[in-house]
Coordinates of C-alpha atoms in Angstrom, one line a residue:
M1 CA 0.0 0.1 -0.2
R2 CA 2.9 2.6 1.3
L3 CA 4.6 1.3 -2.3
L4 CA 1.4 2.2 -4.4
S5 CA 1.2 5.3 -2.5
F6 CA 4.5 6.5 -3.1
L7 CA 4.4 5.8 -7.0
I8 CA 1.0 7.9 -6.7
I9 CA 3.0 11.0 -5.5
C10 CA 5.6 10.2 -8.0
Q11 CA 3.4 10.5 -11.0
C12 CA 1.7 13.7 -9.6
A13 CA 4.9 15.5 -9.5
I14 CA 5.9 14.3 -13.1
K15 CA 3.2 15.9 -14.0
S16 CA 3.1 18.6 -12.5
L17 CA 6.8 19.3 -13.8
S18 CA 4.7 18.7 -17.1
S19 CA 2.3 21.4 -15.9
H20 CA 5.2 23.9 -15.1
S21 CA 6.9 23.7 -18.4
A22 CA 3.6 24.2 -20.5
S23 CA 2.9 27.5 -18.4
N24 CA 4.4 30.9 -19.5
P25 CA 7.0 31.4 -16.9
N26 CA 9.0 34.5 -16.0
V27 CA 12.7 34.8 -17.9
I28 CA 15.8 35.8 -16.8
L29 CA 19.1 35.9 -18.6
L30 CA 22.0 36.6 -17.0
M31 CA 24.9 37.3 -18.8
A32 CA 28.8 38.2 -17.9
D33 CA 31.2 39.7 -20.4
D34 CA 34.7 37.6 -20.7
L35 CA 34.1 35.4 -17.9
G36 CA 36.0 32.2 -17.9
I37 CA 34.2 28.9 -17.0
G38 CA 37.1 28.4 -14.5
D39 CA 36.5 31.5 -12.5
L40 CA 33.7 29.6 -10.8
G41 CA 32.8 27.7 -7.7
C42 CA 30.6 25.5 -9.3
Y43 CA 33.0 24.9 -12.0
G44 CA 36.2 23.9 -10.0
N45 CA 37.4 27.2 -8.6
R46 CA 38.6 27.0 -4.8
T47 CA 39.8 30.8 -4.3
L48 CA 36.9 32.9 -5.9
R49 CA 33.9 33.0 -3.5
T50 CA 30.7 32.6 -5.7
P51 CA 28.1 31.4 -3.5
N52 CA 24.8 33.2 -5.6
I53 CA 26.0 31.8 -9.3
D54 CA 27.3 28.6 -7.2
R55 CA 23.4 28.5 -6.1
L56 CA 22.2 28.1 -9.4
A57 CA 24.3 24.8 -9.8
K58 CA 23.1 23.6 -6.6
E59 CA 19.9 24.0 -7.4
G60 CA 19.3 23.7 -11.0
V61 CA 21.3 22.4 -14.0
T62 CA 25.1 22.5 -14.8
L63 CA 26.1 22.4 -18.4
T64 CA 29.7 21.4 -18.8
Q65 CA 29.5 21.7 -22.7
H66 CA 27.7 24.6 -23.1
I67 CA 29.7 26.7 -26.4
A68 CA 28.9 30.3 -27.3
A69 CA 28.5 30.5 -30.9
S70 CA 31.3 33.0 -31.2
P71 CA 34.8 33.7 -29.1
L72 CA 33.6 37.6 -29.6
C73 CA 31.2 40.1 -28.2
T74 CA 29.2 40.8 -30.8
P75 CA 29.0 37.9 -33.0
S76 CA 27.9 35.8 -29.9
R77 CA 25.1 37.9 -28.5
A78 CA 23.6 38.7 -32.2
A79 CA 23.4 34.4 -32.0
F80 CA 22.0 34.4 -28.7
L81 CA 19.5 36.7 -29.3
T82 CA 18.4 35.1 -32.8
G83 CA 19.2 31.6 -32.1
R84 CA 21.1 31.7 -35.4
Y85 CA 24.8 31.6 -37.0
P86 CA 26.1 35.0 -36.5
I87 CA 27.2 34.5 -40.4
R88 CA 23.4 34.0 -41.4
S89 CA 23.0 37.6 -40.1
G90 CA 26.0 39.6 -41.6
M91 CA 27.2 39.9 -38.0
A92 CA 30.5 38.1 -38.6
A93 CA 33.3 40.3 -39.6
Y94 CA 35.7 39.7 -43.1
S95 CA 37.9 42.2 -41.7
R96 CA 40.5 42.3 -38.7
V97 CA 37.8 44.1 -35.9
G98 CA 35.1 41.6 -35.2
V99 CA 33.1 44.0 -33.0
F100 CA 31.4 47.2 -32.9
L101 CA 33.9 50.0 -31.2
F102 CA 32.1 53.2 -32.0
S103 CA 28.7 54.2 -30.7
A104 CA 28.8 56.1 -34.5
S105 CA 29.1 53.3 -36.4
S106 CA 26.1 52.5 -38.8
G107 CA 26.5 48.5 -38.6
G108 CA 24.2 46.4 -36.4
L109 CA 22.1 43.8 -35.7
P110 CA 19.5 44.2 -39.0
S111 CA 16.0 45.0 -38.1
E112 CA 15.3 41.9 -40.3
E113 CA 16.3 39.7 -37.8
I114 CA 13.8 38.2 -35.1
T115 CA 14.8 37.9 -31.2
F116 CA 13.4 36.0 -28.5
S117 CA 12.4 39.7 -26.9
K118 CA 10.5 40.6 -30.3
L119 CA 8.6 37.4 -29.9
L120 CA 7.9 37.3 -26.4
K121 CA 6.6 40.7 -26.2
Q122 CA 4.0 39.7 -28.9
R123 CA 3.3 37.0 -26.3
G124 CA 2.6 39.6 -23.6
Y125 CA 6.0 40.1 -22.4
S126 CA 7.3 42.8 -20.2
T127 CA 10.8 42.8 -21.7
A128 CA 13.9 44.6 -20.2
L129 CA 17.4 45.0 -21.4
I130 CA 20.0 46.1 -18.5
G131 CA 23.7 46.5 -19.2
K132 CA 25.6 45.8 -21.8
W133 CA 24.3 46.1 -25.9
H134 CA 26.7 46.1 -28.1
L135 CA 24.7 45.1 -31.1
G136 CA 24.5 48.7 -32.6
M137 CA 22.6 52.0 -32.4
N138 CA 21.8 54.2 -35.5
C139 CA 21.7 53.5 -39.3
E140 CA 21.8 57.0 -40.8
S141 CA 21.0 59.9 -38.2
S142 CA 22.2 60.1 -35.0
N143 CA 18.1 59.6 -33.9
D144 CA 17.0 56.6 -35.9
F145 CA 17.8 53.9 -33.3
C146 CA 17.1 51.3 -36.0
H147 CA 19.5 48.9 -34.1
H148 CA 18.8 49.9 -30.4
P149 CA 17.5 47.0 -28.0
L150 CA 14.1 48.9 -28.5
S151 CA 14.0 48.2 -32.1
H152 CA 14.4 44.9 -31.0
G153 CA 11.6 43.6 -29.1
F154 CA 12.8 45.5 -25.4
D155 CA 10.4 47.6 -24.1
Y156 CA 12.7 48.9 -21.7
F157 CA 16.3 49.5 -22.0
Y158 CA 19.3 50.9 -18.8
G159 CA 23.0 50.0 -20.4
L160 CA 25.5 50.8 -22.9
T161 CA 25.0 50.5 -26.8
V162 CA 28.3 49.2 -27.4
T163 CA 30.7 47.8 -24.7
N164 CA 33.2 48.5 -21.5
L165 CA 36.3 49.5 -22.6
R166 CA 39.7 50.4 -21.4
D167 CA 39.6 53.7 -22.8
C168 CA 36.2 54.1 -20.8
K169 CA 37.9 54.9 -17.4
L170 CA 40.7 57.4 -16.6
G171 CA 43.8 55.4 -16.2
Q172 CA 43.2 52.4 -17.3
G173 CA 45.0 52.6 -20.8
S174 CA 43.7 52.1 -24.3
V175 CA 42.6 49.2 -26.4
F176 CA 43.4 50.9 -29.6
L177 CA 47.1 52.0 -28.5
K178 CA 47.3 48.2 -27.3
G179 CA 46.1 46.9 -30.6
T180 CA 47.5 49.0 -33.3
E181 CA 50.1 50.4 -31.4
K182 CA 52.8 49.0 -34.3
S183 CA 50.5 49.9 -37.0
I184 CA 50.4 53.7 -35.9
V185 CA 54.3 53.7 -35.1
T186 CA 55.0 51.9 -38.4
S187 CA 52.6 54.3 -40.5
I188 CA 54.1 57.5 -39.4
Q189 CA 57.6 55.9 -39.8
I190 CA 56.5 55.2 -43.5
I191 CA 55.3 58.7 -44.2
G192 CA 58.3 60.5 -42.3
I193 CA 60.5 58.7 -44.6
T194 CA 59.0 59.0 -48.1
L195 CA 58.7 63.0 -47.3
L196 CA 62.0 62.9 -45.9
S197 CA 63.2 61.1 -49.1
L198 CA 61.3 63.2 -51.6
A199 CA 62.6 66.5 -49.8
T200 CA 66.4 65.2 -50.3
V201 CA 66.1 64.0 -53.8
H202 CA 64.0 67.8 -54.6
F203 CA 67.5 69.2 -52.9
I204 CA 70.0 67.1 -54.7
G205 CA 68.3 67.4 -58.4
F206 CA 67.5 63.9 -58.9
L207 CA 63.4 64.8 -59.1
K208 CA 62.3 67.9 -59.0
V209 CA 59.3 67.7 -56.2
P210 CA 56.8 71.0 -56.1
F211 CA 57.2 72.3 -52.4
Q212 CA 53.0 72.7 -52.8
A213 CA 52.8 68.7 -53.1
L214 CA 55.0 68.8 -50.6
G215 CA 53.1 71.0 -48.2
Y216 CA 49.8 69.6 -49.1
C217 CA 51.4 66.1 -48.0
L218 CA 52.4 67.6 -44.6
L219 CA 49.4 69.4 -44.1
I220 CA 47.2 66.3 -44.5
T221 CA 49.3 64.0 -42.4
A222 CA 49.1 66.6 -39.7
I223 CA 45.3 67.0 -40.3
L224 CA 44.7 63.3 -39.9
L225 CA 47.2 62.8 -36.5
V226 CA 45.4 66.0 -35.4
V227 CA 41.6 64.1 -35.8
L228 CA 43.0 60.8 -34.8
L229 CA 44.7 62.2 -31.3
F230 CA 41.3 64.6 -30.7
F231 CA 38.9 61.6 -31.1
F232 CA 41.1 58.9 -28.8
Y233 CA 41.6 61.7 -26.3
N234 CA 37.8 62.2 -26.3
F235 CA 36.6 58.7 -26.5
R236 CA 35.3 58.3 -23.5
Y237 CA 32.8 61.3 -24.0
L238 CA 31.7 60.3 -27.6
N239 CA 31.5 56.3 -26.7
C240 CA 31.0 55.7 -23.1
F241 CA 27.6 56.7 -21.8
L242 CA 24.5 55.4 -19.9
M243 CA 21.1 55.1 -21.7
R244 CA 17.7 54.7 -20.5
N245 CA 15.6 53.8 -23.4
H246 CA 16.3 56.6 -26.2
Q247 CA 17.7 59.3 -23.9
I248 CA 21.0 59.8 -22.5
I249 CA 21.5 59.9 -19.1
Q250 CA 24.9 59.9 -18.2
Q251 CA 27.8 61.1 -20.7
P252 CA 30.7 59.4 -20.0
L253 CA 30.1 56.8 -17.8
S254 CA 30.8 57.0 -14.2
Y255 CA 31.9 53.3 -12.4
E256 CA 31.0 54.8 -9.6
N257 CA 28.4 52.0 -8.1
L258 CA 27.5 50.9 -11.5
T259 CA 26.8 47.4 -10.8
Q260 CA 24.3 48.3 -7.9
R261 CA 22.5 50.9 -10.3
L262 CA 22.1 47.7 -13.1
T263 CA 21.0 45.3 -10.0
K264 CA 18.7 48.1 -9.1
E265 CA 17.3 48.7 -12.2
A266 CA 16.6 44.7 -12.6
V267 CA 15.2 44.6 -8.9
Q268 CA 12.8 47.2 -10.0
F269 CA 11.4 45.7 -13.1
I270 CA 10.7 42.8 -11.2
G271 CA 9.0 44.5 -9.1
R272 CA 6.9 46.4 -11.4
N273 CA 6.1 42.8 -13.3
T274 CA 4.9 40.3 -10.3
D275 CA 1.8 39.9 -11.8
A276 CA 2.3 39.2 -15.2
P277 CA 5.0 37.4 -17.1
F278 CA 8.1 38.9 -18.0
L279 CA 11.5 39.0 -19.8
L280 CA 14.3 40.1 -18.4
V281 CA 17.8 40.3 -19.6
L282 CA 20.9 41.2 -17.1
S283 CA 23.9 41.8 -19.6
Y284 CA 26.9 42.5 -17.3
F285 CA 29.7 44.8 -17.8
H286 CA 31.5 42.9 -15.4
V287 CA 34.4 41.2 -15.9
H288 CA 35.7 43.2 -19.2
T289 CA 37.9 45.4 -19.2
A290 CA 38.0 48.4 -17.9
L291 CA 37.8 46.3 -14.4
Y292 CA 35.7 48.3 -11.9
A293 CA 34.3 47.1 -8.4
S294 CA 32.3 49.3 -5.7
K295 CA 34.1 50.4 -2.3
N296 CA 32.3 47.2 -0.8
F297 CA 34.1 44.7 -2.6
I298 CA 37.7 46.5 -3.1
G299 CA 40.0 44.5 -2.3
K300 CA 38.3 41.9 -1.0
S301 CA 39.3 38.8 -3.0
K302 CA 42.4 37.1 -3.4
H303 CA 42.8 37.4 -7.2
G304 CA 43.1 41.8 -7.2
L305 CA 40.5 43.7 -9.0
Y306 CA 39.4 41.3 -11.4
G307 CA 38.4 39.0 -8.4
D308 CA 36.5 42.1 -6.6
A309 CA 34.3 42.5 -10.0
V310 CA 33.6 38.8 -10.1
E311 CA 32.4 38.5 -6.5
E312 CA 30.3 41.8 -7.0
M313 CA 28.6 40.3 -9.7
D314 CA 28.0 37.3 -8.0
W315 CA 26.5 40.1 -5.2
S316 CA 24.6 40.8 -7.8
V317 CA 22.9 37.5 -9.0
G318 CA 22.4 37.0 -5.1
Q319 CA 19.5 40.2 -5.4
I320 CA 18.5 38.8 -8.4
L321 CA 17.4 35.5 -6.6
D322 CA 16.3 36.9 -3.3
V323 CA 14.0 39.3 -4.9
L324 CA 12.1 36.1 -6.7
E325 CA 12.1 34.5 -3.3
K326 CA 10.4 37.2 -1.5
S327 CA 8.0 37.7 -4.6
N328 CA 7.1 34.5 -4.3
L329 CA 8.1 33.9 -8.2
N330 CA 10.8 31.2 -7.6
N331 CA 8.8 28.4 -9.2
K332 CA 7.4 30.5 -12.2
T333 CA 10.8 31.7 -13.5
L334 CA 13.4 30.4 -15.4
V335 CA 17.3 31.6 -14.1
Y336 CA 19.7 31.3 -16.7
F337 CA 23.9 32.6 -16.5
T338 CA 26.5 32.5 -18.8
S339 CA 28.9 34.3 -20.6
D340 CA 29.1 35.7 -23.9
Q341 CA 32.1 33.9 -24.4
G342 CA 35.7 32.3 -22.7
A343 CA 38.0 35.2 -20.5
H344 CA 40.4 37.3 -21.9
V345 CA 43.7 35.9 -21.4
E346 CA 45.5 38.3 -23.2
E347 CA 44.4 41.1 -20.7
I348 CA 46.9 42.4 -18.2
S349 CA 47.5 45.8 -17.1
S350 CA 50.1 48.4 -17.6
S351 CA 51.6 47.5 -13.9
G352 CA 51.5 44.0 -14.9
E353 CA 48.2 42.9 -13.0
V354 CA 45.9 40.4 -14.7
H355 CA 43.2 41.9 -15.5
G356 CA 41.5 38.9 -17.8
G357 CA 40.1 35.5 -16.3
Y358 CA 40.7 32.1 -16.0
N359 CA 39.6 29.5 -18.5
G360 CA 40.4 25.8 -16.0
I361 CA 42.1 23.4 -18.2
Y362 CA 41.1 24.6 -21.5
K363 CA 43.3 26.1 -24.2
G364 CA 43.1 29.4 -25.6
G365 CA 40.3 32.3 -24.8
K366 CA 38.4 35.4 -25.9
S367 CA 38.9 35.8 -30.0
M368 CA 40.0 31.8 -30.4
N369 CA 38.0 28.5 -30.9
W370 CA 40.1 26.2 -28.7
E371 CA 38.2 25.7 -25.8
G372 CA 39.3 28.1 -23.5
G373 CA 37.1 31.0 -26.1
I374 CA 34.1 29.3 -26.4
R375 CA 33.0 26.9 -23.3
V376 CA 31.5 28.9 -21.3
P377 CA 29.4 28.6 -18.0
G378 CA 25.6 27.4 -19.0
L379 CA 23.4 27.4 -15.5
L380 CA 19.7 26.9 -15.4
L381 CA 17.4 27.0 -12.1
W382 CA 13.4 26.5 -12.0
P383 CA 12.6 25.0 -8.7
G384 CA 10.0 21.9 -9.4
V385 CA 10.7 21.9 -13.2
I386 CA 14.3 20.7 -13.7
Q387 CA 16.1 18.3 -11.5
A388 CA 18.2 20.5 -8.9
G389 CA 22.1 19.2 -8.8
T390 CA 21.7 17.8 -12.2
Y391 CA 25.0 17.7 -14.6
I392 CA 25.2 17.4 -18.4
D393 CA 28.0 16.7 -20.3
E394 CA 26.5 17.3 -24.1
P395 CA 27.3 19.6 -26.4
T396 CA 25.0 22.6 -26.0
S397 CA 24.9 26.4 -27.3
N398 CA 24.1 29.7 -26.3
M399 CA 22.0 30.2 -29.4
D400 CA 19.7 27.2 -27.6
I401 CA 18.0 29.6 -25.3
F402 CA 16.2 31.2 -28.2
P403 CA 14.0 28.3 -29.1
T404 CA 13.6 27.2 -25.4
V405 CA 11.9 30.6 -24.0
I406 CA 10.6 31.0 -27.4
K407 CA 8.7 27.5 -26.8
L408 CA 7.7 27.4 -22.9
A409 CA 6.6 31.4 -23.9
G410 CA 3.9 29.5 -26.5
A411 CA 5.5 31.0 -29.7
Q412 CA 6.0 29.9 -32.5
L413 CA 9.6 29.2 -34.1
P414 CA 10.2 31.6 -37.3
C415 CA 9.6 29.1 -39.7
D416 CA 11.2 31.6 -43.0
R417 CA 14.7 31.2 -41.5
I418 CA 16.9 28.7 -40.3
I419 CA 16.7 28.4 -36.5
D420 CA 20.4 26.6 -35.4
G421 CA 19.5 26.4 -31.6
H422 CA 17.4 23.6 -30.4
D423 CA 14.7 23.7 -27.3
L424 CA 16.9 22.7 -24.4
M425 CA 14.2 21.2 -22.4
P426 CA 13.7 18.0 -23.1
L427 CA 17.7 17.4 -22.2
L428 CA 16.9 19.2 -19.0
Q429 CA 13.9 17.4 -17.9
G430 CA 16.0 13.9 -18.9
K431 CA 13.5 13.5 -21.4
I432 CA 16.2 12.7 -23.9
I433 CA 20.2 12.0 -23.1
Q434 CA 21.7 13.3 -25.9
S435 CA 22.0 16.7 -27.1
K436 CA 20.3 17.6 -30.7
H437 CA 23.1 19.1 -31.8
E438 CA 24.9 16.7 -33.7
F439 CA 27.1 19.2 -35.3
L440 CA 28.5 22.4 -34.2
F441 CA 30.1 25.0 -36.6
H442 CA 32.5 27.5 -34.8
Y443 CA 33.3 30.9 -36.8
C444 CA 36.5 32.9 -36.3
N445 CA 34.7 36.1 -37.6
A446 CA 33.3 35.1 -40.5
Y447 CA 35.8 32.7 -41.3
L448 CA 34.9 28.8 -40.9
N449 CA 37.6 27.9 -37.7
A450 CA 36.5 24.1 -36.8
V451 CA 33.6 22.0 -36.3
R452 CA 32.3 19.5 -33.5
W453 CA 30.8 16.4 -34.2
H454 CA 28.8 14.1 -31.4
P455 CA 27.8 11.4 -33.0
R456 CA 24.5 9.6 -32.0
N457 CA 25.0 6.6 -29.5
S458 CA 29.0 7.4 -29.0
E459 CA 30.5 9.1 -26.3
S460 CA 33.5 10.9 -28.8
I461 CA 33.5 14.4 -29.4
W462 CA 35.3 14.9 -32.4
K463 CA 36.8 18.7 -33.5
V464 CA 38.8 19.5 -36.3
F465 CA 40.7 22.8 -36.8
F466 CA 41.1 23.7 -40.4
F467 CA 43.8 26.9 -39.1
T468 CA 45.1 27.9 -35.3
P469 CA 46.0 31.5 -34.3
N470 CA 49.5 31.9 -34.0
F471 CA 50.6 32.8 -30.5
N472 CA 52.9 35.4 -29.2
P473 CA 54.8 34.6 -27.8
E474 CA 55.1 31.1 -29.3
D475 CA 55.2 28.9 -25.9
S476 CA 52.0 31.3 -24.5
N477 CA 48.3 31.0 -24.4
G478 CA 47.5 33.7 -26.8
C479 CA 48.1 36.7 -29.0
H480 CA 49.9 39.1 -26.1
D481 CA 51.5 41.4 -29.6
S482 CA 48.0 42.0 -30.9
H483 CA 45.9 42.0 -27.5
V484 CA 43.8 39.4 -29.3
C485 CA 44.2 36.8 -32.0
F486 CA 43.0 37.2 -35.8
C487 CA 40.9 35.3 -38.0
Y488 CA 43.8 35.5 -41.5
G489 CA 46.6 35.9 -43.3
S490 CA 50.2 35.8 -41.2
F491 CA 48.0 35.6 -37.8
I492 CA 47.0 31.9 -38.8
T493 CA 48.5 28.7 -39.6
R494 CA 46.4 26.5 -41.6
H495 CA 46.3 22.1 -41.8
D496 CA 46.0 20.0 -44.6
P497 CA 44.9 17.9 -43.2
P498 CA 42.6 19.4 -40.6
L499 CA 44.0 19.0 -37.1
L500 CA 41.9 16.3 -35.3
F501 CA 40.7 15.9 -31.7
D502 CA 38.7 13.8 -29.6
L503 CA 37.3 16.0 -26.7
S504 CA 36.3 12.9 -25.0
R505 CA 39.6 12.1 -24.2
D506 CA 41.5 15.3 -24.6
P507 CA 39.3 18.2 -23.7
E508 CA 42.6 20.6 -23.3
E509 CA 43.3 19.7 -27.1
K510 CA 47.0 18.8 -26.4
V511 CA 47.7 16.1 -28.5
P512 CA 46.4 16.2 -32.5
L513 CA 45.2 13.2 -33.8
T514 CA 46.7 11.6 -36.6
P515 CA 45.9 8.5 -38.8
E516 CA 48.6 6.3 -37.2
T517 CA 47.5 7.3 -33.8
E518 CA 43.4 7.2 -34.8
S519 CA 42.6 4.4 -37.2
R520 CA 39.0 6.1 -38.1
F521 CA 40.7 9.6 -38.8
Y522 CA 40.0 10.1 -42.4
E523 CA 36.0 8.7 -41.6
V524 CA 36.1 11.1 -39.1
L525 CA 37.0 14.2 -41.4
H526 CA 34.9 12.7 -44.1
V527 CA 31.9 13.0 -42.4
I528 CA 32.8 16.6 -41.0
L529 CA 33.6 17.6 -44.3
R530 CA 30.5 16.8 -45.3
A531 CA 28.5 18.4 -42.8
V532 CA 30.8 21.5 -44.1
D533 CA 29.2 21.2 -47.2
N534 CA 25.9 20.6 -46.1
H535 CA 26.1 23.8 -44.0
T536 CA 27.7 26.1 -46.3
K537 CA 25.0 25.5 -48.8
S538 CA 22.2 26.3 -46.3
L539 CA 23.8 30.1 -46.0
H540 CA 23.0 33.1 -48.2
A541 CA 24.5 36.6 -49.1
V542 CA 23.0 39.0 -46.2
P543 CA 24.9 42.7 -46.0
D544 CA 27.9 42.8 -44.0
Q545 CA 27.5 44.8 -41.0
L546 CA 31.1 44.6 -39.7
S547 CA 32.3 46.0 -43.0
W548 CA 34.9 48.9 -42.5
D549 CA 32.1 51.1 -43.9
N550 CA 30.0 50.0 -41.1
L551 CA 32.4 49.7 -38.0
L552 CA 34.6 53.5 -38.8
W553 CA 33.0 56.6 -36.7
K554 CA 30.9 58.7 -38.6
P555 CA 30.4 62.1 -36.8
W556 CA 26.5 62.5 -38.4
L557 CA 25.6 59.5 -36.3
Q558 CA 27.5 60.8 -33.2
P559 CA 24.8 60.9 -30.0
C560 CA 25.4 63.6 -27.5
C561 CA 23.6 65.0 -24.5
S562 CA 24.7 68.2 -25.1
S563 CA 27.1 69.7 -27.3
L564 CA 30.4 69.1 -28.9
F565 CA 31.7 72.3 -27.4
Q566 CA 30.7 70.7 -24.1
S567 CA 32.2 67.1 -24.7
C568 CA 29.1 65.9 -24.6
Y569 CA 28.8 66.3 -20.9
C570 CA 25.5 65.6 -19.4
D571 CA 25.0 63.7 -15.9
Y572 CA 21.1 63.0 -15.2
E573 CA 22.1 60.1 -12.7
S574 CA 22.6 62.3 -10.0
E575 CA 24.0 61.6 -6.3
E576 CA 20.6 61.4 -4.6
N577 CA 19.3 58.9 -6.7
L578 CA 22.2 56.4 -6.1
P579 CA 20.7 53.5 -4.7
E580 CA 20.5 51.8 -1.3
M581 CA 21.1 48.3 -1.9
P582 CA 21.9 45.6 1.0
F583 CA 25.5 43.9 1.0
G584 CA 26.0 40.9 2.6

C-alpha cells in the first residue's frame, strides 16, 4: 500500500513538472562579459567566492559543455538573441575587427532578424535589457535608433549600447593603442621617411618635387594626426555613455556604484511585473576591462581587481534570486546564467596585474575557438521543473536559449529562416539524454575555423581545426602582441589535413590525432567535411554589418546629450538617486 502511495505521488510530481513547463514562465537571462569557465566555484574554482552563482548549479542544472556561438562579444550576442549563427545575419566580420567599437557606427543587428524579445513581447511579456547591448544603435541619423534594443523587442533599456573598454575609464590605458600601436608607429615612420626622401631628392636635384605638393602632404598628414588624437582623447565622452531607453542620462559613464545601479534597475523591473510574465536580460559589464568594483568589494578577493569584480557580480546575482524568493516567483521563473565567451587571457594591466580570467583546463581564450574561448558557464534554475543538482555533459549552445524560451512562452518558431539552436527543455528534464546538436560550427569572425561532431550513440566528441591562431610569444596561451588573435593571413596557420581532437579523451586539446594514432581519422574527416558542405549550402548572402564602412566612426551618427563644445557632457544620474542596496 505504501509503495502504491509512493508511485501515485511520483506520478503527480511528474505531471506537476509537465504542467509547469507548459505555462508562461518569467525568464531571467544573466550574461557575464569575458568570464572564464574556471572563475566559478561550481566549475571548480576554490579561491573566488561565488556562492550565489554556485547556488544556481546546486539547485538547478549545470551544462559542462555549453558553447558560445562565437568567441567575440558582438557575434556571440547576435547568435544568443536570434538562435542563429552570426554569419546568417551579417554579424560576422570579414575584416580584422570583429566587434563594434564606436557608438557612431552604422552597422548593427538587422531589423529583419527576429529576436526572442520580439516574440515574447508579442506574447504579452514585459521585456527589459539592462546592461550591455553591443549590437549597434543608428543607421542614417543620430536618433533613428534602427539597431537600438527598443527596436528589437525590448520595452525598456538601461545600459551601454556599445561596450565597456579600457578607454572608458581614466588611468586604464587604451585598447586601441594596445592593438594598433605597431601599425600607427609604422605608418608614421613610412610617411616620415617618404617625405624626407622626397625632400632629399629634390634638394640634390634628382627629382623636382613641387614645394606645394610637399606642403599639402604635410598638411594632410598633420590634419589626420590631429583628428586621430582628438578622437582618442575624447573617446570616453563620445562612446562611453549610459542610456535609459532612447535618452542619454550619463555621458561619459561613471563607474561609481555602477553594478549597484544595474542591479537596482533589474530589481525594480521585477517588482513592476510580479503579476504578469516578464523577460529580463541582465547583461553585466563585469568582467570586461576596464575592471571596476564598488568600495564594498574593492580589495576583498584573493585575485585583485578581477576577483573583486567577479565577487561583486555574484552579489548582484544573489539580489536577483532574493527578490524572486521574496515575491514568490521562484517556481514561475526560469533563470539562466552564462558568459558571452571565454576569459580574455591577454588582458594584463600596464602595472602587470592580470585583468583577464581563468578558463580552467581549457586552451586559449576570447577571440579563439580553442575550448577556452567558447566553452562557457551554462547554469539553469527552475525549481519544481528541472531537477536540482543535475550535470549535463552534452554539447549545447547559447543559441539554444532562443527556441527554449520561445516554446516556453507559447510562441511559434519562425518558419521562414533556419534556427540553429535547439529547445533545451527535453534535455534539462531528462526526456532525452543526448543533445540535438550533432554538429556545431565554430567561426572565427566570418571564417569557418573548426567543427565539433558528436556522433549518435557515441561518447566521442570530435573537433577539427582548419586553421589555428599563431600565439605570440610562441610558448604562451594567446596573442599578447596584438591583444587578441586574428583570423586570417599571417596571424594564422592553416592545416591540411585539419587538426583532429577527441574532446572526450583530450578536453585540453593538447595532442592532435593522426592517421597513425586514430584508425578512424579519415572517416571522421569525411563525415565532418560532408557536414560542412551541407552547412555552407544553407548560407545565403546578406549585408555585412561589420564591414569597414559600417564599423568606422561617422560624425553625423554621434549621439551627444549636450553639445560637442561641452564634450557632450551630462549627468542625470545625480548623487541623491544612487541606490542603497544591501550587502552581505
